[in-house]
Short mmCIF file of N, CA and C and ligand atoms in Angstrom, two decimals:
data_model
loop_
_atom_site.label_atom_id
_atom_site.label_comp_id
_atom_site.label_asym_id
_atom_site.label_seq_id
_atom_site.Cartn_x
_atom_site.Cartn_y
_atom_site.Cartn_z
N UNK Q 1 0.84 -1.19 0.00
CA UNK Q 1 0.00 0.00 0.00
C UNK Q 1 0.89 1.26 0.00
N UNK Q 2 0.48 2.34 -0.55
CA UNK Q 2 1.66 3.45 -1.04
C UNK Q 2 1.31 4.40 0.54
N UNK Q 3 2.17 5.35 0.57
CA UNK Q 3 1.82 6.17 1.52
C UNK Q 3 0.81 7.57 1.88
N UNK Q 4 -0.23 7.23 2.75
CA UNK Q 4 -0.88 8.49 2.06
C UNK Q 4 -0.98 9.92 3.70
N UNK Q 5 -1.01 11.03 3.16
CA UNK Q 5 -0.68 12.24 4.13
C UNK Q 5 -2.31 12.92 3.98
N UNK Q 6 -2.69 12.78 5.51
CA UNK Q 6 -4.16 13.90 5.58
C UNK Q 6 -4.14 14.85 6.26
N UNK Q 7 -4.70 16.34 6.50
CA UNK Q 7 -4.62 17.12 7.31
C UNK Q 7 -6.13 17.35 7.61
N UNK Q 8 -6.42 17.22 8.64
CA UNK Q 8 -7.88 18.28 9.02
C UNK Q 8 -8.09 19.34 9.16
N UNK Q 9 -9.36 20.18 8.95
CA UNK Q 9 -9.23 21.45 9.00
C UNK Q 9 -10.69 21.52 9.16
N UNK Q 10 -10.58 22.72 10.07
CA UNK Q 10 -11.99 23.33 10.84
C UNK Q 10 -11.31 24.94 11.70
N UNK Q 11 -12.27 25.76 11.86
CA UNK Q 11 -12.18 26.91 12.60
C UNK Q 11 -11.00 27.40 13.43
N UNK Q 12 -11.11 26.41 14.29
CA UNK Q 12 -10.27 26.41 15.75
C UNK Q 12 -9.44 25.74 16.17
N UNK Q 13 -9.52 24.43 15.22
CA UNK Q 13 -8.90 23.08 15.28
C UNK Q 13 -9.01 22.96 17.20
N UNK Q 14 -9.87 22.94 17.70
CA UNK Q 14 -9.87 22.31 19.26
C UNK Q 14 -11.29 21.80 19.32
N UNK Q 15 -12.03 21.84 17.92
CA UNK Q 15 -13.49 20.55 18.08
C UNK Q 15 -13.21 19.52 16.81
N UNK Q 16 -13.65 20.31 16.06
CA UNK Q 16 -13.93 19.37 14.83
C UNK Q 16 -13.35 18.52 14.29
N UNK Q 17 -12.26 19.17 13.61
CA UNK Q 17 -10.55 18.41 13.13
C UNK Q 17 -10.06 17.90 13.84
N UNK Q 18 -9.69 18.03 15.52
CA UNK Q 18 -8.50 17.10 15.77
C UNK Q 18 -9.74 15.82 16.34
N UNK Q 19 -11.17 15.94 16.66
CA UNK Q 19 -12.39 14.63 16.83
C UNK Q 19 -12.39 13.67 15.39
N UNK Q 20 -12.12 14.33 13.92
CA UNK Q 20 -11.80 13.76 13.17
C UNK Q 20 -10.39 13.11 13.22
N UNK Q 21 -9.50 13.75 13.09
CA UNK Q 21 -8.18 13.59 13.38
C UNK Q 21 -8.21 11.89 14.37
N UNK Q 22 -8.66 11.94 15.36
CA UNK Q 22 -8.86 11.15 16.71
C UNK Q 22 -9.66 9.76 15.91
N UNK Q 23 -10.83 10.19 15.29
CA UNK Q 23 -11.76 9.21 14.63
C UNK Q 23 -10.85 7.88 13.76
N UNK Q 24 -9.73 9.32 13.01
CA UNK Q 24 -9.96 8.57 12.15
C UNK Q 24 -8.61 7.83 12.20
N UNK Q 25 -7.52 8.36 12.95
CA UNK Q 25 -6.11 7.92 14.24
C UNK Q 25 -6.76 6.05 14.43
N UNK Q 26 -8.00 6.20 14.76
CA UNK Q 26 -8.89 4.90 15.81
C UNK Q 26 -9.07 4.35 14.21
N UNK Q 27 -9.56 4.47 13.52
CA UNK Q 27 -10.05 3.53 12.39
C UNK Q 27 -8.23 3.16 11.82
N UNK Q 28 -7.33 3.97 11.58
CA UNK Q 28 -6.31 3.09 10.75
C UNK Q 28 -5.81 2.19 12.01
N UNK Q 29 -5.60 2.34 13.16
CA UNK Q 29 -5.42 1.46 14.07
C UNK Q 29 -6.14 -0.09 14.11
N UNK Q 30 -7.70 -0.04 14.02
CA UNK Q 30 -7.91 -1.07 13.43
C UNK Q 30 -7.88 -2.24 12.75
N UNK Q 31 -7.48 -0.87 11.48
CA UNK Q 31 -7.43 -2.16 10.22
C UNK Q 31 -6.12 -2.08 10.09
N UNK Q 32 -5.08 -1.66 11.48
CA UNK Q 32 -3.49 -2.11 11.28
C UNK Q 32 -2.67 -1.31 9.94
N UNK Q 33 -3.55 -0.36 9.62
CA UNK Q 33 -2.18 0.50 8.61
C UNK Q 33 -1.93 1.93 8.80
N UNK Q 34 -1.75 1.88 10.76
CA UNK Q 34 -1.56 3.39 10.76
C UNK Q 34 0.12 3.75 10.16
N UNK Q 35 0.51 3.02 10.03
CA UNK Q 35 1.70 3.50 9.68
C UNK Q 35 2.24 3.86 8.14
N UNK Q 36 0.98 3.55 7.30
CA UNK Q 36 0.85 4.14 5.92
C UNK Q 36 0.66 5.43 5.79
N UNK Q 37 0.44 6.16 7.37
CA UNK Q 37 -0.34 7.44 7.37
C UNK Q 37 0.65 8.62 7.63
N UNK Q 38 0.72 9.99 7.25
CA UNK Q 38 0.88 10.91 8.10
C UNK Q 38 -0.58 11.72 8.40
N UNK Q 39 -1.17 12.10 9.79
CA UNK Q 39 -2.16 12.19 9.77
C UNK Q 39 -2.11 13.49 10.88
N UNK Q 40 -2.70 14.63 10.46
CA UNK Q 40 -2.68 16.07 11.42
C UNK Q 40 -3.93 16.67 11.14
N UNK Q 41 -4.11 18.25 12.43
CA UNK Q 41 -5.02 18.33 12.03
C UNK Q 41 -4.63 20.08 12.25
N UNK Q 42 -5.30 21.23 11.75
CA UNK Q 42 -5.03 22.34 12.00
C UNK Q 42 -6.53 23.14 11.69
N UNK Q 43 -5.83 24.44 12.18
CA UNK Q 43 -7.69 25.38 12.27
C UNK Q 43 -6.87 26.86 11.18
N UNK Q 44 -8.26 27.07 10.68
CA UNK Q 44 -7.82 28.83 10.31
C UNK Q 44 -7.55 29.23 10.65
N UNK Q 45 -8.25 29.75 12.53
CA UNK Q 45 -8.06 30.45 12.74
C UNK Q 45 -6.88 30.21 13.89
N UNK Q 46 -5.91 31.33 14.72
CA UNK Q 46 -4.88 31.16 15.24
C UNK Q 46 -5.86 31.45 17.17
N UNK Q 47 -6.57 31.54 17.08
CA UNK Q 47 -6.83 31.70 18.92
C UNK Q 47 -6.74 30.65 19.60
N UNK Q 48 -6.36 29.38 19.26
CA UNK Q 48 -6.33 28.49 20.58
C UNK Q 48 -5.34 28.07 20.30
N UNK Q 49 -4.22 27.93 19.54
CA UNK Q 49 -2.73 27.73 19.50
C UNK Q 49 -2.44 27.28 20.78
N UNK Q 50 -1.74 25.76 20.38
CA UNK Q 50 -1.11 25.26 21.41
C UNK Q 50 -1.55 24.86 22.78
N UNK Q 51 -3.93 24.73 22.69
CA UNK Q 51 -4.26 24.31 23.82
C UNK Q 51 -4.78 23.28 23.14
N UNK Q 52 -5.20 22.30 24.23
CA UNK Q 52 -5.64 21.18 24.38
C UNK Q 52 -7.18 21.00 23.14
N UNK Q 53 -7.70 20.26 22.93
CA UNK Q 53 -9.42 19.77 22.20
C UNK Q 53 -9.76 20.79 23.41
N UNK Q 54 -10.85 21.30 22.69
CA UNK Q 54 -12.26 21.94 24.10
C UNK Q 54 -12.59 20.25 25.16
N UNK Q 55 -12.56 21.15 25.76
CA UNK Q 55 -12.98 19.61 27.12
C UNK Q 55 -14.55 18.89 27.06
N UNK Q 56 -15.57 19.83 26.31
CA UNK Q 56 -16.72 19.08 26.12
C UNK Q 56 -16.75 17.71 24.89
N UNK Q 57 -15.55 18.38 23.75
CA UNK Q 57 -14.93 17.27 22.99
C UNK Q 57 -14.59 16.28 23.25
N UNK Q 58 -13.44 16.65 24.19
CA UNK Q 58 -12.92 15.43 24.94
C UNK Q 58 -13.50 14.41 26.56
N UNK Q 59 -15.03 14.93 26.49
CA UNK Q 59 -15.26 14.31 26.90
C UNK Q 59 -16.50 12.95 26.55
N UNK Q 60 -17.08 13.70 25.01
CA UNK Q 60 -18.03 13.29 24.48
C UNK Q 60 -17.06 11.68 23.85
N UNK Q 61 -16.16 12.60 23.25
CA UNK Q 61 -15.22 11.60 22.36
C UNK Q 61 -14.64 10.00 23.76
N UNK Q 62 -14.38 10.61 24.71
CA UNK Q 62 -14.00 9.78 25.86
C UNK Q 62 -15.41 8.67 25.98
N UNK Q 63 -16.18 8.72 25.95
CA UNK Q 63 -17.65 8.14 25.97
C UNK Q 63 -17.58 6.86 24.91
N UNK Q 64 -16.43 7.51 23.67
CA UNK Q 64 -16.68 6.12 23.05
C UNK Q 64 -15.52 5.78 22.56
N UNK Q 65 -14.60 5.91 23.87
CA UNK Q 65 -13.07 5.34 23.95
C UNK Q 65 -12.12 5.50 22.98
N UNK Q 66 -12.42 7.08 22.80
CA UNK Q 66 -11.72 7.73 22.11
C UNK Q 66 -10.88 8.86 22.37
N UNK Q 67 -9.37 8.82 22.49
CA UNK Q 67 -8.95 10.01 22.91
C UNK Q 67 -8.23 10.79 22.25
N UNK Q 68 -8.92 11.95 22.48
CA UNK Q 68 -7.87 13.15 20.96
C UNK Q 68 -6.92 13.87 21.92
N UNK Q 69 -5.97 13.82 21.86
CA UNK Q 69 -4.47 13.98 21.91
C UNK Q 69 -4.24 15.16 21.65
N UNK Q 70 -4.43 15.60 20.32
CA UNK Q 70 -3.49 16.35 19.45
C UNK Q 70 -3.64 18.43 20.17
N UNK Q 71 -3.06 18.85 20.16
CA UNK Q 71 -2.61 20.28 20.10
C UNK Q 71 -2.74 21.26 19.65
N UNK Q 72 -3.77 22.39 19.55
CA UNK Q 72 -3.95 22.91 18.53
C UNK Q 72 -3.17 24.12 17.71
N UNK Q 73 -2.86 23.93 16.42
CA UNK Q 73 -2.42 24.88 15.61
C UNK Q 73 -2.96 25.58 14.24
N UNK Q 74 -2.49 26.66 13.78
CA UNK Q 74 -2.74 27.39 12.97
C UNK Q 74 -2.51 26.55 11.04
N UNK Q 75 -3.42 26.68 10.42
CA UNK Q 75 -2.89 26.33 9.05
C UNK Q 75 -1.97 27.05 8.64
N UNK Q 76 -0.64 26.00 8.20
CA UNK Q 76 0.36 27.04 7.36
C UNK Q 76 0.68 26.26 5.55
N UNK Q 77 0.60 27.29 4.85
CA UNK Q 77 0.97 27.64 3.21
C UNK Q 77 1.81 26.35 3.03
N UNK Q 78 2.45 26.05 4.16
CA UNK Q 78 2.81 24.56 3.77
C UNK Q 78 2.54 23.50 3.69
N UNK Q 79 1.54 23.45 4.52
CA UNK Q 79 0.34 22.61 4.55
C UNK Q 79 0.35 21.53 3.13
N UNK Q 80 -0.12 22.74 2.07
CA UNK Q 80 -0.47 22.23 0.65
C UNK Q 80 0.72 21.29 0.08
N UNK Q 81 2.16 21.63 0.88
CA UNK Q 81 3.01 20.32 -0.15
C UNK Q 81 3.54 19.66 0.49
N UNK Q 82 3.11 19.73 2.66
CA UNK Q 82 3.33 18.30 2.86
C UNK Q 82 2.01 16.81 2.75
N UNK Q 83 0.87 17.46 2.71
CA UNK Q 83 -0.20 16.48 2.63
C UNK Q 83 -0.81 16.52 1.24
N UNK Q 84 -1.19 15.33 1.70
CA UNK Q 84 -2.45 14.32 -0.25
C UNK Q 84 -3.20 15.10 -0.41
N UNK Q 85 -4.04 14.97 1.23
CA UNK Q 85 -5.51 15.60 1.34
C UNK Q 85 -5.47 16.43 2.24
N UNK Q 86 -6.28 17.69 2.18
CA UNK Q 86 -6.72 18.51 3.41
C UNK Q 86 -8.31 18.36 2.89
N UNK Q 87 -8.74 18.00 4.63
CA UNK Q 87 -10.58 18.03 4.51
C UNK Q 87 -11.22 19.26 5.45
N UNK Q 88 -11.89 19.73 4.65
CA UNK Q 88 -12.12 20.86 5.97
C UNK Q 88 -13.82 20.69 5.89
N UNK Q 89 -14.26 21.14 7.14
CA UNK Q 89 -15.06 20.81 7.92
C UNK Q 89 -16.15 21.56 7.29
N UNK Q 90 -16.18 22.62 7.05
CA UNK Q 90 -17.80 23.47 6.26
C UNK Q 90 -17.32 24.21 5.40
N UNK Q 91 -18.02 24.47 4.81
CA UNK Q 91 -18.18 25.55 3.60
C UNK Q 91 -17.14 26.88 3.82
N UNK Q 92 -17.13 27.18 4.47
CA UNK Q 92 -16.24 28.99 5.18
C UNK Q 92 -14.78 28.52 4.84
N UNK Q 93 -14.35 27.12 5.77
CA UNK Q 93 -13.36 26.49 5.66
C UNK Q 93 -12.73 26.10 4.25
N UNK Q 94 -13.65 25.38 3.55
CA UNK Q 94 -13.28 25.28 2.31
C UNK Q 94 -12.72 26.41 1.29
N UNK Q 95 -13.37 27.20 1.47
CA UNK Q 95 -13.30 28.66 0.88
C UNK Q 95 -12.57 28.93 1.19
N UNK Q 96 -12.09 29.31 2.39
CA UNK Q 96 -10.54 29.89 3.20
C UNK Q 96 -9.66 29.43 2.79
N UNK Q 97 -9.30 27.46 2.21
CA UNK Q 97 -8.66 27.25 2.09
C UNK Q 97 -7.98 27.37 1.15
N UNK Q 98 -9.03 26.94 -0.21
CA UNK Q 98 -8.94 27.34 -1.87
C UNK Q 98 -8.78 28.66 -1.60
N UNK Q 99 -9.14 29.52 -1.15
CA UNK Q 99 -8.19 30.92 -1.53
C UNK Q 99 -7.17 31.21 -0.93
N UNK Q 100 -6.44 30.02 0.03
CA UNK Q 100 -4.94 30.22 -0.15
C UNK Q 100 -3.88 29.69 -0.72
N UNK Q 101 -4.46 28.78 -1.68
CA UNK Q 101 -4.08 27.84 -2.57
C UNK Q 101 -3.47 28.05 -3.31
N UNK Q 102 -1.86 27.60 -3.71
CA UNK Q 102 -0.86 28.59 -4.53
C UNK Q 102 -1.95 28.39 -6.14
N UNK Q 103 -1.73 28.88 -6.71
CA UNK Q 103 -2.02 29.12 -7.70
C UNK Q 103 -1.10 28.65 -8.81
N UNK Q 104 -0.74 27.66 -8.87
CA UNK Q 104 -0.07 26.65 -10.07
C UNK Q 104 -0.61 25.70 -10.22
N UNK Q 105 0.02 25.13 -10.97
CA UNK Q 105 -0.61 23.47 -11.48
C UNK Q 105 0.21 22.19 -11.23
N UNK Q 106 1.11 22.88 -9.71
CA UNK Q 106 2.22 21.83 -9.27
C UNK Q 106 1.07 20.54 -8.81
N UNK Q 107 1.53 19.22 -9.42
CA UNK Q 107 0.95 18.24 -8.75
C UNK Q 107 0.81 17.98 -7.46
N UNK Q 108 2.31 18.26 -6.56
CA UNK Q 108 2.43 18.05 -5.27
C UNK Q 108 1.34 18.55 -4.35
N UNK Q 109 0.31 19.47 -5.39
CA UNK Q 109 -0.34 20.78 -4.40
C UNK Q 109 -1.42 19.87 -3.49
N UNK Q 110 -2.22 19.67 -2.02
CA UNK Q 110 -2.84 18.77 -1.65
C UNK Q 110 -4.60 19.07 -2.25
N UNK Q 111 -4.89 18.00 -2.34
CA UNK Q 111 -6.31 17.99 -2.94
C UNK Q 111 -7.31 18.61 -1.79
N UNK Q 112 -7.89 19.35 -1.84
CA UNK Q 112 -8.25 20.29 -1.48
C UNK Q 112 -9.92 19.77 -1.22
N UNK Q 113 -10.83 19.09 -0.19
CA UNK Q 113 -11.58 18.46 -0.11
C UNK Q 113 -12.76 18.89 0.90
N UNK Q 114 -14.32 18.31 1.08
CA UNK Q 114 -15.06 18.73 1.79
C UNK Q 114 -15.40 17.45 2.18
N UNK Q 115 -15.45 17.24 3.55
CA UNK Q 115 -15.18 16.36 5.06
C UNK Q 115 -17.08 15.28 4.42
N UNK Q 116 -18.09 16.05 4.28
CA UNK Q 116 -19.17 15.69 4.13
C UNK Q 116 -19.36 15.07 2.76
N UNK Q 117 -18.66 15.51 1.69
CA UNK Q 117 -18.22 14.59 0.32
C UNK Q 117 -18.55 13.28 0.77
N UNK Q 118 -17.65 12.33 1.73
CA UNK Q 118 -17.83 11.20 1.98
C UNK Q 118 -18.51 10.96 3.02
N UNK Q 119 -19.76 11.26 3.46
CA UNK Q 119 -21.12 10.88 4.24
C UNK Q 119 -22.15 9.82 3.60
N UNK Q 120 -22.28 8.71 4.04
CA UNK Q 120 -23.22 8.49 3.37
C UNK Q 120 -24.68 8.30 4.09
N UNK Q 121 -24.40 8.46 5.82
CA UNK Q 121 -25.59 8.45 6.30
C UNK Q 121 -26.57 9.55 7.09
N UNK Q 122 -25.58 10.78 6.70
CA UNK Q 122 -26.26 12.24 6.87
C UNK Q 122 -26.98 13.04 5.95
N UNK Q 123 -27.73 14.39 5.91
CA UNK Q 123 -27.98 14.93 5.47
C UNK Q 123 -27.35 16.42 5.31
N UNK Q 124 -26.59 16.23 6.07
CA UNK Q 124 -25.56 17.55 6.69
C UNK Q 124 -24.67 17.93 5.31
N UNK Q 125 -24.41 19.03 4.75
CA UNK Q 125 -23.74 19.43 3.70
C UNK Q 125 -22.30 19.73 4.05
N UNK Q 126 -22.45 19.92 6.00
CA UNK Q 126 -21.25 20.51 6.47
C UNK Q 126 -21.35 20.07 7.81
N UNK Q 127 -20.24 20.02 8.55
CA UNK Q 127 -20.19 18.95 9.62
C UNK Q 127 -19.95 20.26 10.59
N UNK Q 128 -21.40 20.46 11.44
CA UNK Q 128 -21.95 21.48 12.22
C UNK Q 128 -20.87 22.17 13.28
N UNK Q 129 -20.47 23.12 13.74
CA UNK Q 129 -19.75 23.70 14.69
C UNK Q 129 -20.53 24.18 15.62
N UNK Q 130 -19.64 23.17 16.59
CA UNK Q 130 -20.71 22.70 17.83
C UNK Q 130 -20.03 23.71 18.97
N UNK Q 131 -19.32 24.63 18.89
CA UNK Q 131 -18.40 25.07 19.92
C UNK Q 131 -19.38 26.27 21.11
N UNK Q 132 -20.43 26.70 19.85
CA UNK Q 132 -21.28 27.89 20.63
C UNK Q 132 -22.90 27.12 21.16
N UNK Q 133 -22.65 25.45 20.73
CA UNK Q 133 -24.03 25.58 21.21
C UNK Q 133 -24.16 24.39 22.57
N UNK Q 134 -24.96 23.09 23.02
CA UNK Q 134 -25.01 22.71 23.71
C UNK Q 134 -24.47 21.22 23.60
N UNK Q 135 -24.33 20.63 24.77
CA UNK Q 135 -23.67 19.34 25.01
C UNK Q 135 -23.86 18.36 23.69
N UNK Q 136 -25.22 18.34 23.61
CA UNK Q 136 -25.96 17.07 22.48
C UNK Q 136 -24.77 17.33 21.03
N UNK Q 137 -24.59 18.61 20.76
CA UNK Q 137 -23.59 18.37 19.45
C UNK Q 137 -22.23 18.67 18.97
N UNK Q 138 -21.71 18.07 20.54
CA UNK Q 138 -20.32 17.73 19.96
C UNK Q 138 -20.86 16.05 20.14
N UNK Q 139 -21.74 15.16 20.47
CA UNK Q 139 -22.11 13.54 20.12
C UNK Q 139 -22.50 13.86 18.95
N UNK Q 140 -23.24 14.92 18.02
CA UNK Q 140 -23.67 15.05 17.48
C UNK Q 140 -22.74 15.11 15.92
N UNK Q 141 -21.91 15.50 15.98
CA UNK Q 141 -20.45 15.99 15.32
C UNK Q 141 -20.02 14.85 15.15
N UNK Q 142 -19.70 13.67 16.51
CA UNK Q 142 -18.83 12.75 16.63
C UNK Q 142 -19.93 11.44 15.51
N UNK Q 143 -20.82 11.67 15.78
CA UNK Q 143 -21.94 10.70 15.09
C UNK Q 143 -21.54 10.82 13.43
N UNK Q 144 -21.87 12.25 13.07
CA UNK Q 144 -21.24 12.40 11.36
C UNK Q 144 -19.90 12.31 11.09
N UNK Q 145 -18.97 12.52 12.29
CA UNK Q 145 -17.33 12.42 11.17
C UNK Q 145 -16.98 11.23 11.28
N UNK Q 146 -18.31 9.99 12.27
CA UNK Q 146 -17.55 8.64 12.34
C UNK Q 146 -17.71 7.98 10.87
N UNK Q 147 -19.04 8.46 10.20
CA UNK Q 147 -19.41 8.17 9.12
C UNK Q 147 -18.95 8.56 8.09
N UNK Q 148 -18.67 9.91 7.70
CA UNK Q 148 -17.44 10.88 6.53
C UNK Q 148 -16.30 10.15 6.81
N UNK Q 149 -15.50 10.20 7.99
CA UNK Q 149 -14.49 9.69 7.90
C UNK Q 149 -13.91 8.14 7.43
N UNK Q 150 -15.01 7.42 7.83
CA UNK Q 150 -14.86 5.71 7.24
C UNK Q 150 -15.33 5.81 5.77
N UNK Q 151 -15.94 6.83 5.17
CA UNK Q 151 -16.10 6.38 4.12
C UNK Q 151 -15.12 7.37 3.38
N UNK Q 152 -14.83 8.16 3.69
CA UNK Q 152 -13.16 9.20 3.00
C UNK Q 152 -12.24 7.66 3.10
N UNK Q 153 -12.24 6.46 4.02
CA UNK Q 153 -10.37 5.68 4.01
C UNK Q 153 -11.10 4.98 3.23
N UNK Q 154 -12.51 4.87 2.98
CA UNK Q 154 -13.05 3.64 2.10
C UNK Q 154 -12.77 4.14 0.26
N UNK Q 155 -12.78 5.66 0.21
CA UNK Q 155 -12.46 6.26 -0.80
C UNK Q 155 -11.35 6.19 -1.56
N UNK Q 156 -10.50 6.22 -0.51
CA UNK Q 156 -8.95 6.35 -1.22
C UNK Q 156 -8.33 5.44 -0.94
N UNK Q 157 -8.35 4.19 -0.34
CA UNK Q 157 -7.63 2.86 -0.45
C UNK Q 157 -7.92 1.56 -0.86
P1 4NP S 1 -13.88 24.17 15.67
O1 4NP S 1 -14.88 24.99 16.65
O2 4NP S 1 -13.68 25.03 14.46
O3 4NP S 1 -14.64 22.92 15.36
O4 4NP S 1 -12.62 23.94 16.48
C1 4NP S 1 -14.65 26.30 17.05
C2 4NP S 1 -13.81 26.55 18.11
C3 4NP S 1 -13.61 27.85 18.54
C4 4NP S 1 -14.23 28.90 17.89
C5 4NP S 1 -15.06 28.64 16.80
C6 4NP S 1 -15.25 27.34 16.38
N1 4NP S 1 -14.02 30.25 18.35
O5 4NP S 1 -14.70 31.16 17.79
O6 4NP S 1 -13.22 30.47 19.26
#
């Protein structure tokens, strides 16, 4: 199997992306090929640099013996030529990203993707940001990226 590089991407990177990130950490573990992976996750925006997942994340995600780890950081321009894929989480995101997208036709550049593309049991166009509202949807979040995310490794391998 060849090697493949993903990055996540959402707002803040301390809900969405690194619960994906975590999801999907737990699924190559599974099926035994985490080590085909480089696998990260980062936010647009720069305000929570270097803290922990939000704790309602990490505790929803803890519920189904899942633990996100990861740290949060800022997207950087480099992004695009160390990873395959960047998936970002809604529409705003996507947009943000493609417009920082060098503007060539270098192959290396990463494919540039929407997280809900590979859903097949939602209706959600965009995988909700749960940060301003109540408990029920960060389970709520964790319910759709278990599903986008198994079917994104079902996509590309
Ligand atoms: P995320 O959620 O993008 O899923 O990490 C958010 C976290 C923080 C903020 C917005 C969204 N914020 O405005 O601080």
């Amino acid at each position: 199997m060849k090697q493949f590089s993903v990055l996540f991407v959402c707002l803040g990177n301390i809900c969405r992306s690194p619960a994906a990130e975590a999801i999907f950490l737990d699924l190559l573990s599974k099926k035994k090929i985490k080590d085909k992976f480089l696998v990260d996750s980062a936010g647009t925006g720069s305000w929570h640099i270097g803290k922990k997942a939000d704790s309602r994340m990490r505790f929803a995600a803890k519920q189904r013996n899942l633990e996100i780890l990861s740290k949060a950081r800022q997207f950087q321009q480099d992004d695009f030529y160390k990873f395959n894929y960047i998936l970002t989480m809604d529409n705003s995101n996507f947009e943000h990203i493609i417009n920082l997208r060098p503007k060539s036709n270098d192959t290396n550049i990463a494919n540039v993707l929407k997280m809900q593309e590979f859903s097949s049991k939602f209706e959600e166009t965009e995988v909700p940001d749960p940060y301003f509202g109540g408990e029920d949807g960060f389970d709520y979040v964790l319910d759709i990226l278990e599903d986008s995310v198994s079917g994104f490794l079902k996509d590309i391998i």
